PDB file of C-alpha atoms in Angstrom:
ATOM      1  CA  MET A 972     149.087 123.166  82.557  1.00  0.00           C
ATOM      2  CA  SER A 973     146.201 123.072  80.048  1.00  0.00           C
ATOM      3  CA  ARG A 974     143.051 121.131  80.866  1.00  0.00           C
ATOM      4  CA  SER A 975     143.758 118.682  78.085  1.00  0.00           C
ATOM      5  CA  SER A 976     147.308 117.916  79.180  1.00  0.00           C
ATOM      6  CA  LYS A 977     148.081 115.162  81.655  1.00  0.00           C
ATOM      7  CA  PRO A 978     150.930 115.025  84.171  1.00  0.00           C
ATOM      8  CA  SER A 979     153.789 112.896  82.873  1.00  0.00           C
ATOM      9  CA  ARG A 980     154.179 109.543  84.560  1.00  0.00           C
ATOM     10  CA  ARG A 981     157.490 109.267  86.352  1.00  0.00           C
ATOM     11  CA  ARG A 982     159.724 106.620  84.793  1.00  0.00           C
ATOM     12  CA  ARG A 983     160.636 103.823  87.190  1.00  0.00           C
ATOM     13  CA  SER A 984     164.280 103.206  87.971  1.00  0.00           C
ATOM     14  CA  VAL A 985     166.364 100.184  88.949  1.00  0.00           C
ATOM     15  CA  ILE A 986     169.693  99.415  90.592  1.00  0.00           C
ATOM     16  CA  VAL A 987     171.495  96.435  89.099  1.00  0.00           C
ATOM     17  CA  VAL A 988     173.675  94.096  91.176  1.00  0.00           C
ATOM     18  CA  ALA A 989     176.422  92.074  89.471  1.00  0.00           C
ATOM     19  CA  GLY A 990     178.742  89.610  91.144  1.00  0.00           C
ATOM     20  CA  GLU A 991     180.261  86.187  91.481  1.00  0.00           C
ATOM     21  CA  GLY A 992     177.476  84.123  93.006  1.00  0.00           C
ATOM     22  CA  ASP A 993     173.712  84.115  93.290  1.00  0.00           C
ATOM     23  CA  TYR A 994     173.683  84.051  97.099  1.00  0.00           C
ATOM     24  CA  ASP A 995     176.069  87.014  97.315  1.00  0.00           C
ATOM     25  CA  ARG A 996     173.938  89.019  94.924  1.00  0.00           C
ATOM     26  CA  LYS A 997     170.840  88.209  96.980  1.00  0.00           C
ATOM     27  CA  VAL A 998     172.635  89.438 100.130  1.00  0.00           C
ATOM     28  CA  LEU A 999     173.231  92.755  98.388  1.00  0.00           C
ATOM     29  CA  GLN A1000     169.651  92.846  97.165  1.00  0.00           C
ATOM     30  CA  HIS A1001     168.647  93.080 100.835  1.00  0.00           C
ATOM     31  CA  LEU A1002     171.544  95.292 101.924  1.00  0.00           C
ATOM     32  CA  VAL A1003     171.476  98.037  99.295  1.00  0.00           C
ATOM     33  CA  PRO A1004     167.985  99.401 100.155  1.00  0.00           C
ATOM     34  CA  ALA A1005     168.970  99.554 103.845  1.00  0.00           C
ATOM     35  CA  LEU A1006     171.976 101.759 103.021  1.00  0.00           C
ATOM     36  CA  HIS A1007     170.548 103.723 100.101  1.00  0.00           C
ATOM     37  CA  PRO A1008     170.177 107.481 100.735  1.00  0.00           C
ATOM     38  CA  GLY A1009     166.479 108.178 100.339  1.00  0.00           C
ATOM     39  CA  GLU A1010     163.847 106.127  98.553  1.00  0.00           C
ATOM     40  CA  CYS A1011     165.578 103.157  96.960  1.00  0.00           C
ATOM     41  CA  PRO A1012     164.752 102.003  93.438  1.00  0.00           C
ATOM     42  CA  GLU A1013     164.032  98.341  92.818  1.00  0.00           C
ATOM     43  CA  VAL A1014     167.201  96.244  93.079  1.00  0.00           C
ATOM     44  CA  ARG A1015     167.614  93.727  90.263  1.00  0.00           C
ATOM     45  CA  MET A1016     170.301  91.061  89.769  1.00  0.00           C
ATOM     46  CA  LEU A1017     172.391  90.113  86.776  1.00  0.00           C
ATOM     47  CA  ARG A1018     172.248  86.329  86.663  1.00  0.00           C
ATOM     48  CA  LYS A1019     175.521  85.927  84.790  1.00  0.00           C
ATOM     49  CA  PRO A1020     178.447  85.432  87.230  1.00  0.00           C
ATOM     50  CA  ILE A1021     180.980  88.283  87.094  1.00  0.00           C
ATOM     51  CA  ARG A1022     184.458  87.630  88.512  1.00  0.00           C
ATOM     52  CA  LEU A1023     185.820  91.147  88.655  1.00  0.00           C
ATOM     53  CA  ALA A1024     188.668  90.886  91.147  1.00  0.00           C
ATOM     54  CA  ARG A1025     190.483  88.312  88.997  1.00  0.00           C
ATOM     55  CA  ALA A1026     190.188  90.324  85.766  1.00  0.00           C
ATOM     56  CA  GLN A1027     193.445  92.132  86.398  1.00  0.00           C
ATOM     57  CA  PHE A1028     194.409  92.619  82.744  1.00  0.00           C
ATOM     58  CA  LYS A1029     190.919  92.748  81.230  1.00  0.00           C
ATOM     59  CA  LEU A1030     189.279  95.118  83.677  1.00  0.00           C
ATOM     60  CA  HIS A1031     187.947  97.758  81.287  1.00  0.00           C
ATOM     61  CA  PRO A1032     186.195  95.311  78.908  1.00  0.00           C
ATOM     62  CA  ARG A1033     184.793  93.352  81.857  1.00  0.00           C
ATOM     63  CA  LEU A1034     183.305  96.528  83.330  1.00  0.00           C
ATOM     64  CA  GLN A1035     181.970  97.581  79.945  1.00  0.00           C
ATOM     65  CA  GLU A1036     180.302  94.187  79.695  1.00  0.00           C
ATOM     66  CA  ILE A1037     178.669  94.722  83.089  1.00  0.00           C
ATOM     67  CA  LYS A1038     177.494  98.177  82.042  1.00  0.00           C
ATOM     68  CA  ASN A1039     175.985  96.836  78.830  1.00  0.00           C
ATOM     69  CA  HIS A1040     174.186  94.012  80.642  1.00  0.00           C
ATOM     70  CA  ALA A1041     172.896  96.401  83.317  1.00  0.00           C
ATOM     71  CA  ALA A1042     171.646  98.886  80.728  1.00  0.00           C
ATOM     72  CA  GLY A1043     170.000  96.035  78.834  1.00  0.00           C
ATOM     73  CA  LEU A1044     168.231  94.784  81.956  1.00  0.00           C
ATOM     74  CA  ALA A1045     166.966  98.278  82.761  1.00  0.00           C
ATOM     75  CA  SER A1046     165.809  98.780  79.174  1.00  0.00           C
ATOM     76  CA  LYS A1047     163.962  95.468  79.224  1.00  0.00           C
ATOM     77  CA  ASP A1048     162.137  96.693  82.336  1.00  0.00           C
ATOM     78  CA  GLU A1049     161.443 100.031  80.609  1.00  0.00           C
ATOM     79  CA  ALA A1050     163.305 101.630  83.491  1.00  0.00           C
ATOM     80  CA  GLU A1051     166.110 104.091  84.069  1.00  0.00           C
ATOM     81  CA  LEU A1052     169.430 102.655  85.296  1.00  0.00           C
ATOM     82  CA  ALA A1053     169.880 104.356  88.688  1.00  0.00           C
ATOM     83  CA  GLY A1054     172.995 102.534  89.895  1.00  0.00           C
ATOM     84  CA  ILE A1055     175.337  99.577  89.485  1.00  0.00           C
ATOM     85  CA  VAL A1056     176.633  97.506  92.411  1.00  0.00           C
ATOM     86  CA  ILE A1057     179.417  94.978  91.884  1.00  0.00           C
ATOM     87  CA  HIS A1058     180.324  92.231  94.345  1.00  0.00           C
ATOM     88  CA  ALA A1059     183.600  90.346  94.551  1.00  0.00           C
ATOM     89  CA  ASP A1060     185.010  88.265  97.389  1.00  0.00           C
ATOM     90  CA  LEU A1061     188.526  89.483  98.125  1.00  0.00           C
ATOM     91  CA  ASP A1062     189.629  85.998  99.238  1.00  0.00           C
ATOM     92  CA  GLY A1063     192.098  87.805 101.467  1.00  0.00           C
ATOM     93  CA  VAL A1064     192.130  90.069 104.495  1.00  0.00           C
ATOM     94  CA  ALA A1065     191.941  93.868 104.297  1.00  0.00           C
ATOM     95  CA  ASP A1066     195.558  94.995 104.137  1.00  0.00           C
ATOM     96  CA  ASP A1067     197.603  97.309 101.906  1.00  0.00           C
ATOM     97  CA  SER A1068     196.977  95.108  98.867  1.00  0.00           C
ATOM     98  CA  TYR A1069     193.235  95.387  99.516  1.00  0.00           C
ATOM     99  CA  ALA A1070     193.461  99.176  99.517  1.00  0.00           C
ATOM    100  CA  THR A1071     195.454  99.170  96.275  1.00  0.00           C
ATOM    101  CA  LEU A1072     193.074  96.787  94.518  1.00  0.00           C
ATOM    102  CA  ARG A1073     189.968  98.614  95.681  1.00  0.00           C
ATOM    103  CA  HIS A1074     191.337 101.983  94.580  1.00  0.00           C
ATOM    104  CA  ARG A1075     192.138 100.599  91.123  1.00  0.00           C
ATOM    105  CA  LEU A1076     188.740  98.957  90.714  1.00  0.00           C
ATOM    106  CA  ARG A1077     186.839 102.047  91.849  1.00  0.00           C
ATOM    107  CA  LYS A1078     188.851 104.331  89.575  1.00  0.00           C
ATOM    108  CA  GLU A1079     188.098 102.118  86.584  1.00  0.00           C
ATOM    109  CA  MET A1080     184.435 101.767  87.551  1.00  0.00           C
ATOM    110  CA  LYS A1081     183.977 105.524  87.673  1.00  0.00           C
ATOM    111  CA  SER A1082     185.688 105.843  84.304  1.00  0.00           C
ATOM    112  CA  VAL A1083     183.495 103.242  82.589  1.00  0.00           C
ATOM    113  CA  PHE A1084     180.182 103.950  84.325  1.00  0.00           C
ATOM    114  CA  LYS A1085     180.625 107.737  84.132  1.00  0.00           C
ATOM    115  CA  ASP A1086     177.348 109.387  85.244  1.00  0.00           C
ATOM    116  CA  THR A1087     175.804 106.195  86.620  1.00  0.00           C
ATOM    117  CA  PRO A1088     176.313 105.878  90.403  1.00  0.00           C
ATOM    118  CA  SER A1089     178.220 102.747  91.387  1.00  0.00           C
ATOM    119  CA  ALA A1090     179.428 100.888  94.459  1.00  0.00           C
ATOM    120  CA  LEU A1091     181.987  98.145  94.988  1.00  0.00           C
ATOM    121  CA  ALA A1092     181.309  95.340  97.458  1.00  0.00           C
ATOM    122  CA  LEU A1093     184.873  93.995  97.701  1.00  0.00           C
ATOM    123  CA  ALA A1094     184.220  91.779 100.709  1.00  0.00           C
ATOM    124  CA  ALA A1095     187.107  90.834 103.003  1.00  0.00           C
ATOM    125  CA  PHE A1096     187.545  87.884 103.390  1.00  0.00           C
ATOM    126  CA  GLU A1097     184.147  86.892 102.022  1.00  0.00           C
ATOM    127  CA  ILE A1098     180.584  88.223 102.326  1.00  0.00           C
ATOM    128  CA  GLU A1099     180.298  86.166 105.547  1.00  0.00           C
ATOM    129  CA  GLY A1100     182.607  88.736 107.154  1.00  0.00           C
ATOM    130  CA  TRP A1101     179.841  91.272 106.555  1.00  0.00           C
ATOM    131  CA  LEU A1102     177.099  89.019 107.904  1.00  0.00           C
ATOM    132  CA  MET A1103     179.048  88.699 111.150  1.00  0.00           C
ATOM    133  CA  LEU A1104     178.578  92.430 111.759  1.00  0.00           C
ATOM    134  CA  PHE A1105     174.989  91.591 112.678  1.00  0.00           C
ATOM    135  CA  PRO A1106     175.135  88.802 115.298  1.00  0.00           C
ATOM    136  CA  ASP A1107     171.515  89.241 116.376  1.00  0.00           C
ATOM    137  CA  ALA A1108     170.330  88.130 112.941  1.00  0.00           C
ATOM    138  CA  PHE A1109     171.770  84.626 113.173  1.00  0.00           C
ATOM    139  CA  PRO A1110     169.386  83.139 115.783  1.00  0.00           C
ATOM    140  CA  LYS A1111     166.467  84.598 113.808  1.00  0.00           C
ATOM    141  CA  VAL A1112     167.431  82.207 111.016  1.00  0.00           C
ATOM    142  CA  ARG A1113     168.439  79.220 113.185  1.00  0.00           C
ATOM    143  CA  PRO A1114     167.522  79.393 116.907  1.00  0.00           C
ATOM    144  CA  ARG A1115     170.654  77.496 117.989  1.00  0.00           C
ATOM    145  CA  TRP A1116     173.052  79.765 116.131  1.00  0.00           C
ATOM    146  CA  LYS A1117     175.096  82.152 118.251  1.00  0.00           C
ATOM    147  CA  MET A1118     178.222  84.092 117.397  1.00  0.00           C
ATOM    148  CA  ARG A1119     181.064  83.931 119.885  1.00  0.00           C
ATOM    149  CA  GLU A1120     181.678  87.074 121.944  1.00  0.00           C
ATOM    150  CA  GLU A1121     185.277  87.293 120.765  1.00  0.00           C
ATOM    151  CA  ASP A1122     184.086  87.286 117.159  1.00  0.00           C
ATOM    152  CA  CYS A1123     181.712  90.162 117.855  1.00  0.00           C
ATOM    153  CA  ARG A1124     184.655  92.253 119.081  1.00  0.00           C
ATOM    154  CA  ARG A1125     187.258  91.388 116.454  1.00  0.00           C
ATOM    155  CA  ASP A1126     188.273  93.176 113.263  1.00  0.00           C
ATOM    156  CA  LEU A1127     186.253  91.066 110.838  1.00  0.00           C
ATOM    157  CA  ALA A1128     188.120  92.408 107.806  1.00  0.00           C
ATOM    158  CA  LYS A1129     191.172  90.571 109.148  1.00  0.00           C
ATOM    159  CA  LEU A1130     189.347  87.257 109.626  1.00  0.00           C
ATOM    160  CA  ALA A1131     190.622  84.736 107.063  1.00  0.00           C
ATOM    161  CA  LYS A1132     188.151  82.261 105.543  1.00  0.00           C
ATOM    162  CA  ALA A1133     185.096  83.732 107.219  1.00  0.00           C
ATOM    163  CA  LYS A1134     182.797  81.178 105.619  1.00  0.00           C
ATOM    164  CA  GLU A1135     184.715  78.241 107.075  1.00  0.00           C
ATOM    165  CA  HIS A1136     184.875  80.059 110.416  1.00  0.00           C
ATOM    166  CA  LEU A1137     181.083  80.217 110.578  1.00  0.00           C
ATOM    167  CA  MET A1138     180.767  76.588 109.567  1.00  0.00           C
ATOM    168  CA  LYS A1139     183.022  75.601 112.439  1.00  0.00           C
ATOM    169  CA  ASN A1140     181.913  77.969 115.209  1.00  0.00           C
ATOM    170  CA  LEU A1141     178.324  79.097 114.654  1.00  0.00           C
ATOM    171  CA  GLY A1142     176.549  75.991 115.897  1.00  0.00           C
ATOM    172  CA  GLN A1143     174.097  73.462 114.489  1.00  0.00           C
ATOM    173  CA  PRO A1144     172.904  73.037 111.836  1.00  0.00           C
ATOM    174  CA  THR A1145     176.139  73.845 109.996  1.00  0.00           C
ATOM    175  CA  TYR A1146     176.144  77.168 108.169  1.00  0.00           C
ATOM    176  CA  ARG A1147     175.752  76.982 104.375  1.00  0.00           C
ATOM    177  CA  GLU A1148     176.223  79.644 101.707  1.00  0.00           C
ATOM    178  CA  SER A1149     172.523  79.454 100.941  1.00  0.00           C
ATOM    179  CA  ASP A1150     171.800  80.796 104.452  1.00  0.00           C
ATOM    180  CA  ALA A1151     173.508  84.125 103.715  1.00  0.00           C
ATOM    181  CA  PRO A1152     170.596  86.001 102.067  1.00  0.00           C
ATOM    182  CA  LYS A1153     168.194  85.095 104.876  1.00  0.00           C
ATOM    183  CA  ILE A1154     170.678  86.290 107.500  1.00  0.00           C
ATOM    184  CA  MET A1155     171.008  89.667 105.796  1.00  0.00           C
ATOM    185  CA  GLU A1156     167.246  89.854 105.341  1.00  0.00           C
ATOM    186  CA  GLU A1157     166.779  89.328 109.083  1.00  0.00           C
ATOM    187  CA  ALA A1158     169.498  91.892 109.870  1.00  0.00           C
ATOM    188  CA  VAL A1159     167.653  94.485 107.791  1.00  0.00           C
ATOM    189  CA  LYS A1160     164.252  93.494 109.166  1.00  0.00           C
ATOM    190  CA  GLY A1161     165.554  93.778 112.729  1.00  0.00           C
ATOM    191  CA  GLY A1162     166.891  97.293 112.133  1.00  0.00           C
ATOM    192  CA  HIS A1163     170.511  96.270 112.713  1.00  0.00           C
ATOM    193  CA  VAL A1164     171.902  97.499 109.396  1.00  0.00           C
ATOM    194  CA  SER A1165     173.467 100.948 109.195  1.00  0.00           C
ATOM    195  CA  HIS A1166     176.461 102.679 107.655  1.00  0.00           C
ATOM    196  CA  THR A1167     178.266 102.353 110.989  1.00  0.00           C
ATOM    197  CA  PRO A1168     177.329  99.069 112.688  1.00  0.00           C
ATOM    198  CA  THR A1169     178.701  98.122 116.084  1.00  0.00           C
ATOM    199  CA  GLY A1170     181.154  95.639 114.591  1.00  0.00           C
ATOM    200  CA  ASN A1171     184.254  96.403 112.569  1.00  0.00           C
ATOM    201  CA  ASN A1172     184.903  95.501 108.930  1.00  0.00           C
ATOM    202  CA  ARG A1173     186.752  97.964 106.722  1.00  0.00           C
ATOM    203  CA  SER A1174     185.486  96.469 103.479  1.00  0.00           C
ATOM    204  CA  TYR A1175     181.865  96.890 104.605  1.00  0.00           C
ATOM    205  CA  ALA A1176     182.561 100.473 105.671  1.00  0.00           C
ATOM    206  CA  ASP A1177     184.075 101.245 102.265  1.00  0.00           C
ATOM    207  CA  PHE A1178     181.008  99.837 100.517  1.00  0.00           C
ATOM    208  CA  ALA A1179     178.645 101.781 102.776  1.00  0.00           C
ATOM    209  CA  LYS A1180     180.553 104.967 101.932  1.00  0.00           C
ATOM    210  CA  ASP A1181     180.186 104.267  98.205  1.00  0.00           C
ATOM    211  CA  ILE A1182     176.405 104.068  98.682  1.00  0.00           C
ATOM    212  CA  ALA A1183     176.326 107.173 100.897  1.00  0.00           C
ATOM    213  CA  ASP A1184     178.171 109.111  98.207  1.00  0.00           C
ATOM    214  CA  TRP A1185     175.276 108.556  95.797  1.00  0.00           C
ATOM    215  CA  ARG A1186     173.390 111.360  97.556  1.00  0.00           C
ATOM    216  CA  LYS A1187     176.270 113.770  96.880  1.00  0.00           C
ATOM    217  CA  ALA A1188     176.279 112.800  93.203  1.00  0.00           C
ATOM    218  CA  THR A1189     172.624 113.706  92.676  1.00  0.00           C
TER     219      THR A1189
END
């Protein structure tokens, strides 16, 4: 390197999260860095709601729209697009239809996003089924909240209407969707989040594997 030359400044990079609701995207904003292999880029959110799971016959254009918005957000930040994460509530339990839908969505995502790493958060039944993997986080948010022992042992991917289940069984004050990001934040802060948590939820495990595979792609 000549004396007059200067080392090039490394371009910053971002991961963009798209999804149905603001609270769900904020949950992933906390979760992705905890699962990311290595130093995680800044995680940004697309504000426009994206309802991917219901776009059965318009999947390719919907994904292309997400890609364009993500690239635009990264460009606005003068950053490189390092990954795209998409959230969708399954609104069903993890069964054979879940596996079929997830396979189709992931195949199409890889086709549209090509060299950009991606991950699908297809949450069964809802993102609350993922929060329940981390029972110790709940009393950090509300001291009187406590998950039932039987819920800690169950297959949470087979729990229908997880959100309503928490509203009914968690304790007072009643759980609200707006509590979800803080619960995940506390789970990460407490060191409870990993690719293989103590609890069981297939849809979470599939998402964690998507993120883990980013290391293999680099």
